[in-house]
Amino acid sequence: MTVRGWAWLTLIVLCAALAVAVAVLVPWHRPPAPRADQLAALAELPADRVAKARELRGELRWITYPAMLIGLAAALVLGLTPLGSWLVGLVPGPWIAKVLGGGLLVLLVADLITLPFAAWRHTVAVRYGLSTQGWGGWAVDLLKGYAVAAVLGAIALLGFYTLTRFLPNWWWAVGAVGAAVLVVLLSFVFPVLVEPVFNKFTPMADGPLRSELMDLAQRDGVPVRDVLVADASRRTTALNAYVSGIGPTRRIVVYDTLLREAPQSEVVAVAAHELGHAKRGDVVIGTVIGALGAAIFVVGLYLLGAWSWLLHRAGVESIAEPRAIGLLLAVATVGGLLAGPAQAYVSRLIEARADEHALELTGDPAGFEQMQGRLSLVNLGDPDPPAWEQALFGSHPTTVERMAAARAFARSR
Ligand SMILES: [Zn+2]
């Protein structure tokens, strides 16, 4: 069998593994959330806040989607015209310099093009009282984000070009394993190394709330190392909580804004949802699916590299040369956009299960529903967004769906 034959076989096996992983790990059964309950819940939310949220979301649509399209167009121009290879060619020196300098240059151009949209988005968030940041803090966050992306990008590109250089025929095989390992590693390392770049975390102070949360975790049988409070109020008024890390790095993080705004019963409801993620190993599920996706991407890249039309458009001889960085960006951007709706769909199912877990654990559907209403109103999210938007981009069930699920749960007991 030729090397390409092996690559095709590997791609098929990986896709089958992904299909099996998705079929087995994703909770396909979704708890009921009848539309009639959704509409009843919507009618009980304060109409002026709902109207304001819809106004904001309508405005943001004019920023988010054009930015997405322009980002895609920029990636395509960098990848499917000789512009990208010309940019990388500007960098002098040995291949390592070309990879790092060229990669940075290509990413910088792609980022600069969407920068005005990010700034516009910030002015809207400030105008609606959603962001508490001035331009200084906003810019610092932006630079930190670029720095994190640059470090991750440099690691990925250096790894990629080292492999293609020393294993010209088999780089895809080692690269697929490397990409999968990188995803797993990031999942461990992210909460410890990257999150502190943006927020300060302090262990929640002793008191009735901490005791109740630790109690809740104990009752749930979930090993939680700590409950941390993030100083999110530095940048936002939004309320949130999440769980991240695997095994020894796993922790529950609660925004300080949530502690300030919400009564104890609602903080407990949020924590119970997060415990649901921990108990069902949702971080592991995401990591497994992400690792398989990354491996598929690398093998797919190798196979795409045989498509001479693509190489010709990019003005390169091989996808494995540093001047093809723009082409890599284009393929990654298109792949990300195509995978997005599927990822969102899986995410919604996993979130619905965590909601169900929270309801069962606390036995307090009223507190859960109140919490959902508060989250949506304070975060100025549309509680009942258009179906197309939810289908394409919704990472969680809509607020009215989550409230309706609580009502259905209350009836079923
Ligand atoms: Zn969740």
XYZ file of C-alpha atoms and ligand atoms in Angstrom:
414
model
C 0.000 0.000 0.000
C 1.217 3.527 -0.764
C 1.685 6.172 1.942
C -1.407 7.928 0.646
C -3.307 4.667 0.912
C -2.295 4.403 4.558
C -3.363 7.990 5.136
C -6.794 7.308 3.632
C -7.159 4.190 5.746
C -6.162 6.140 8.875
C -8.648 8.883 8.029
C -11.454 6.349 7.679
C -10.526 4.632 10.960
C -10.332 7.981 12.785
C -13.690 9.112 11.398
C -15.233 5.810 12.477
C -13.694 6.217 15.950
C -15.122 9.747 16.139
C -18.546 8.487 15.090
C -18.420 5.754 17.754
C -17.199 8.194 20.427
C -19.974 10.654 19.583
C -22.616 7.908 19.483
C -21.548 6.425 22.829
C -20.484 9.483 24.839
C -23.078 12.074 23.830
C -26.323 11.993 25.857
C -28.765 11.755 22.964
C -31.826 11.639 25.185
C -32.838 15.202 25.862
C -35.135 15.889 28.824
C -38.470 17.392 27.745
C -38.911 21.176 27.584
C -42.392 21.696 26.101
C -42.849 24.807 23.953
C -45.997 25.736 25.902
C -43.890 25.914 29.106
C -41.273 27.919 27.238
C -43.835 30.528 26.179
C -45.331 30.665 29.682
C -41.849 31.195 31.165
C -41.071 33.895 28.606
C -44.273 35.742 29.462
C -43.250 35.871 33.126
C -39.878 37.504 32.458
C -39.830 41.325 32.777
C -40.790 42.572 29.314
C -38.548 45.653 29.368
C -35.401 43.620 30.071
C -36.310 41.099 27.372
C -36.836 43.951 24.913
C -33.484 45.490 25.868
C -31.721 42.126 25.497
C -33.237 41.664 22.043
C -32.195 45.169 21.042
C -28.609 44.413 22.127
C -28.513 41.035 20.397
C -29.916 42.634 17.239
C -27.131 45.216 17.286
C -24.460 42.607 17.953
C -25.645 40.589 14.957
C -24.488 43.427 12.714
C -21.014 43.101 14.219
C -20.573 39.379 14.804
C -21.663 37.989 11.449
C -19.903 40.527 9.219
C -16.764 39.994 11.337
C -17.100 36.257 10.824
C -17.509 36.664 7.057
C -14.619 39.100 6.783
C -12.415 36.821 8.903
C -13.281 33.953 6.550
C -12.616 36.098 3.487
C -9.252 37.197 4.915
C -8.246 33.593 5.626
C -9.285 32.573 2.100
C -7.343 35.442 0.512
C -4.271 34.591 2.611
C -4.584 30.900 1.770
C -5.910 30.780 -1.780
C -3.921 33.618 -3.328
C -0.130 33.996 -3.317
C -0.493 36.782 -0.689
C 0.102 34.436 2.256
C 3.180 32.814 0.756
C 4.491 36.250 -0.228
C 4.109 37.453 3.392
C 6.006 34.450 4.778
C 8.624 34.960 2.063
C 9.345 38.432 3.473
C 10.823 36.878 6.610
C 14.585 36.300 6.229
C 16.633 33.558 7.817
C 16.418 29.778 8.282
C 13.172 27.800 8.214
C 12.524 28.189 11.940
C 12.576 31.978 11.589
C 10.271 31.747 8.573
C 7.837 29.518 10.449
C 7.683 31.689 13.579
C 7.927 35.085 11.886
C 5.715 34.101 8.973
C 3.113 32.505 11.216
C 2.983 35.592 13.408
C 2.707 37.864 10.371
C -0.128 35.885 8.791
C -2.054 35.710 12.088
C -1.459 39.415 12.702
C -2.879 40.382 9.307
C -5.902 38.123 9.871
C -6.455 39.587 13.360
C -5.954 43.236 12.372
C -8.709 42.933 9.780
C -11.290 41.942 12.400
C -9.916 44.287 15.094
C -12.321 47.162 14.284
C -15.243 44.782 14.840
C -13.874 43.764 18.238
C -13.575 47.446 19.208
C -17.087 48.176 17.942
C -18.374 45.227 19.954
C -16.724 46.656 23.047
C -18.407 50.061 22.628
C -21.796 48.319 22.373
C -21.102 46.184 25.471
C -20.136 49.321 27.418
C -23.194 51.253 26.209
C -25.487 48.479 27.480
C -23.633 48.332 30.803
C -22.444 44.798 30.140
C -18.734 45.598 30.186
C -17.078 47.410 33.078
C -13.777 47.772 31.211
C -12.206 50.932 29.853
C -10.192 50.887 26.635
C -6.992 50.211 28.605
C -8.260 47.028 30.233
C -9.884 45.970 26.977
C -6.617 46.411 25.062
C -4.642 44.525 27.721
C -7.097 41.608 27.482
C -6.809 41.686 23.701
C -2.998 41.605 23.837
C -3.054 38.779 26.380
C -5.359 36.862 24.044
C -2.965 37.441 21.131
C -0.029 36.355 23.290
C -1.746 33.104 24.277
C -2.716 32.459 20.632
C 0.830 33.273 19.480
C 2.393 30.827 21.954
C -0.066 28.045 21.068
C 0.282 28.796 17.348
C 4.089 28.768 17.607
C 4.060 25.378 19.350
C 1.685 23.911 16.753
C 3.552 25.373 13.750
C 7.009 24.436 15.025
C 5.823 20.897 15.742
C 4.180 20.691 12.328
C 7.172 21.917 10.323
C 9.682 19.913 12.342
C 7.723 16.790 11.465
C 7.246 17.646 7.795
C 10.957 18.409 7.544
C 12.259 15.222 9.093
C 9.457 12.819 8.108
C 8.440 14.070 4.655
C 6.236 11.033 3.970
C 4.959 10.082 7.383
C 4.590 13.416 9.199
C 0.828 13.086 9.140
C 0.919 9.867 11.219
C 3.108 11.294 13.979
C 1.414 14.679 13.604
C -2.052 13.181 14.163
C -0.882 11.572 17.407
C 0.903 14.803 18.408
C -2.194 16.943 17.753
C -4.363 14.587 19.802
C -1.844 14.624 22.662
C -1.689 18.418 22.479
C -5.477 18.639 22.901
C -5.364 16.351 25.954
C -2.436 18.286 27.402
C -4.184 21.630 26.885
C -7.210 20.326 28.708
C -4.996 19.676 31.762
C -2.866 22.742 31.466
C -5.420 25.354 30.417
C -7.010 25.949 33.852
C -3.624 26.083 35.555
C -1.623 28.129 33.057
C -3.967 30.104 30.828
C -6.996 31.059 32.926
C -4.869 32.893 35.556
C -3.585 35.126 32.736
C -7.065 36.657 32.550
C -8.494 36.322 36.056
C -7.416 36.049 39.643
C -8.787 33.037 41.474
C -9.182 32.856 45.218
C -10.564 29.952 47.225
C -14.095 30.728 48.383
C -14.075 32.006 51.968
C -15.371 29.680 54.685
C -19.019 30.238 55.496
C -22.491 28.774 55.023
C -22.310 28.988 51.208
C -18.968 27.213 50.945
C -20.135 24.534 53.380
C -23.323 24.025 51.404
C -21.421 23.747 48.113
C -18.869 21.298 49.532
C -21.783 19.336 51.070
C -23.524 19.283 47.708
C -20.389 17.903 46.013
C -20.026 15.289 48.752
C -23.648 14.189 48.367
C -23.136 14.017 44.629
C -20.058 11.829 45.020
C -17.928 14.166 42.902
C -14.343 14.724 43.969
C -13.961 18.499 43.923
C -10.682 19.896 45.051
C -11.882 23.402 45.609
C -14.443 26.048 44.865
C -12.717 29.114 43.455
C -13.999 32.641 43.000
C -12.905 34.518 39.853
C -12.624 38.316 39.928
C -14.758 38.625 36.791
C -16.235 41.944 37.974
C -13.033 43.593 36.731
C -14.326 43.314 33.208
C -17.961 42.368 33.179
C -21.272 42.437 34.965
C -22.143 39.036 33.500
C -22.856 36.095 35.809
C -21.249 32.735 35.238
C -19.690 29.617 36.670
C -17.881 26.726 35.053
C -15.885 23.591 35.661
C -12.532 22.977 34.029
C -9.583 20.630 34.175
C -9.424 16.864 34.507
C -8.581 14.848 37.632
C -6.171 16.673 39.915
C -6.669 20.044 38.172
C -10.483 19.906 38.339
C -12.153 22.788 40.073
C -15.424 24.651 40.125
C -15.084 28.338 39.384
C -17.767 30.854 40.356
C -17.737 34.475 39.158
C -17.661 37.023 41.993
C -20.506 38.783 40.172
C -22.695 35.726 40.736
C -21.967 35.751 44.476
C -22.826 39.427 44.627
C -26.049 39.304 42.606
C -27.705 35.992 43.311
C -29.206 34.505 46.476
C -27.660 31.347 47.882
C -30.277 28.991 46.400
C -29.374 30.181 42.906
C -25.615 29.879 43.429
C -26.296 26.330 44.608
C -28.317 25.669 41.430
C -25.421 26.903 39.260
C -22.889 24.836 41.219
C -25.131 21.765 40.918
C -25.138 22.208 37.137
C -21.340 22.397 37.167
C -21.134 19.318 39.383
C -23.213 17.567 36.729
C -20.445 18.268 34.203
C -17.831 16.925 36.615
C -19.820 13.825 37.511
C -20.532 12.823 33.914
C -16.963 13.546 32.837
C -18.056 16.166 30.309
C -14.560 17.672 30.160
C -13.235 14.227 29.231
C -15.934 13.819 26.571
C -15.015 17.182 25.072
C -11.333 16.278 25.187
C -11.793 12.892 23.488
C -13.919 14.392 20.703
C -11.488 17.308 20.342
C -8.453 15.002 20.204
C -10.016 12.834 17.476
C -11.043 15.971 15.575
C -7.476 17.315 15.746
C -6.032 14.020 14.477
C -8.556 13.984 11.605
C -7.559 17.553 10.742
C -3.859 16.628 10.435
C -4.457 13.569 8.248
C -6.965 15.541 6.165
C -4.338 18.233 5.713
C -1.887 15.689 4.305
C -4.465 14.384 1.853
C -5.456 17.926 0.824
C -1.757 18.526 0.139
C -2.052 16.307 -2.948
C -4.617 18.670 -4.474
C -2.488 20.572 -6.991
C -5.162 23.210 -7.740
C -5.062 24.251 -4.069
C -1.254 24.446 -3.999
C -1.214 26.348 -7.261
C -3.701 28.912 -5.908
C -1.573 29.389 -2.779
C 1.589 29.760 -4.853
C 3.385 26.933 -3.041
C 4.824 23.584 -4.106
C 3.816 21.655 -1.017
C 1.490 22.081 1.942
C 4.471 21.075 4.090
C 6.546 24.179 3.359
C 6.545 27.257 5.619
C 5.220 29.472 2.824
C 1.966 27.478 2.997
C 1.073 28.869 6.455
C -1.670 31.015 4.900
C -3.141 27.903 3.310
C -3.078 26.137 6.699
C -4.955 29.084 8.214
C -7.575 28.954 5.436
C -8.123 25.210 5.856
C -8.332 25.565 9.654
C -10.790 28.480 9.393
C -13.096 26.674 6.961
C -12.851 23.467 9.023
C -13.689 25.370 12.209
C -16.717 27.065 10.624
C -18.022 23.764 9.255
C -17.523 21.917 12.550
C -19.086 24.738 14.619
C -22.785 23.827 14.297
C -22.088 20.145 15.049
C -20.042 21.132 18.105
C -22.837 23.451 19.259
C -25.409 20.678 18.858
C -23.382 18.224 20.954
C -22.718 20.946 23.524
C -26.459 21.684 23.884
C -27.176 18.009 24.612
C -24.423 17.874 27.234
C -25.652 21.102 28.851
C -29.244 19.830 28.973
C -28.014 16.759 30.835
C -26.106 18.917 33.344
C -29.327 20.910 33.898
C -31.222 17.691 34.551
C -28.506 16.669 36.993
C -28.815 19.988 38.828
C -32.591 19.568 39.157
C -32.221 16.043 40.515
C -29.404 16.966 42.889
C -31.014 20.062 44.434
C -34.645 19.007 44.043
C -35.333 22.727 43.686
C -36.763 23.476 40.211
C -38.026 26.880 41.393
C -34.517 28.000 42.412
C -33.151 26.643 39.140
C -35.706 28.513 37.086
C -35.108 31.737 38.987
C -31.381 31.367 38.414
C -31.887 30.846 34.670
C -34.056 33.934 34.437
C -31.498 35.984 36.333
C -28.558 34.774 34.234
C -30.333 35.644 31.036
C -31.530 39.061 32.173
C -28.288 40.216 33.781
C -26.204 38.908 30.851
C -28.721 40.517 28.465
C -29.047 37.280 26.518
C -32.145 36.797 24.387
C -34.112 34.221 26.413
C -35.754 32.908 23.236
C -33.428 33.610 20.272
C -34.261 32.899 16.605
C -34.184 29.155 15.834
C -31.541 29.473 13.074
C -29.152 31.324 15.373
C -29.644 28.833 18.185
C -29.123 25.898 15.796
C -25.897 27.311 14.339
C -24.269 28.886 17.387
C -26.153 27.998 20.586
C -23.791 26.224 22.975
C -26.509 25.891 25.637
C -30.257 25.276 25.458
C -32.078 28.624 25.330
C -33.138 30.206 28.615
C -36.809 29.450 28.002
C -35.923 25.841 27.142
C -34.028 25.521 30.428
C -36.880 27.095 32.388
C -39.385 24.825 30.639
C -37.238 21.782 31.488
C -37.426 22.810 35.164
C -41.230 23.069 34.923
C -41.503 19.672 33.233
C -39.227 18.238 35.939
C -41.388 19.740 38.700
C -44.502 18.132 37.182
C -42.855 14.751 36.791
C -42.168 14.365 40.500
Zn -22.721 23.846 31.633
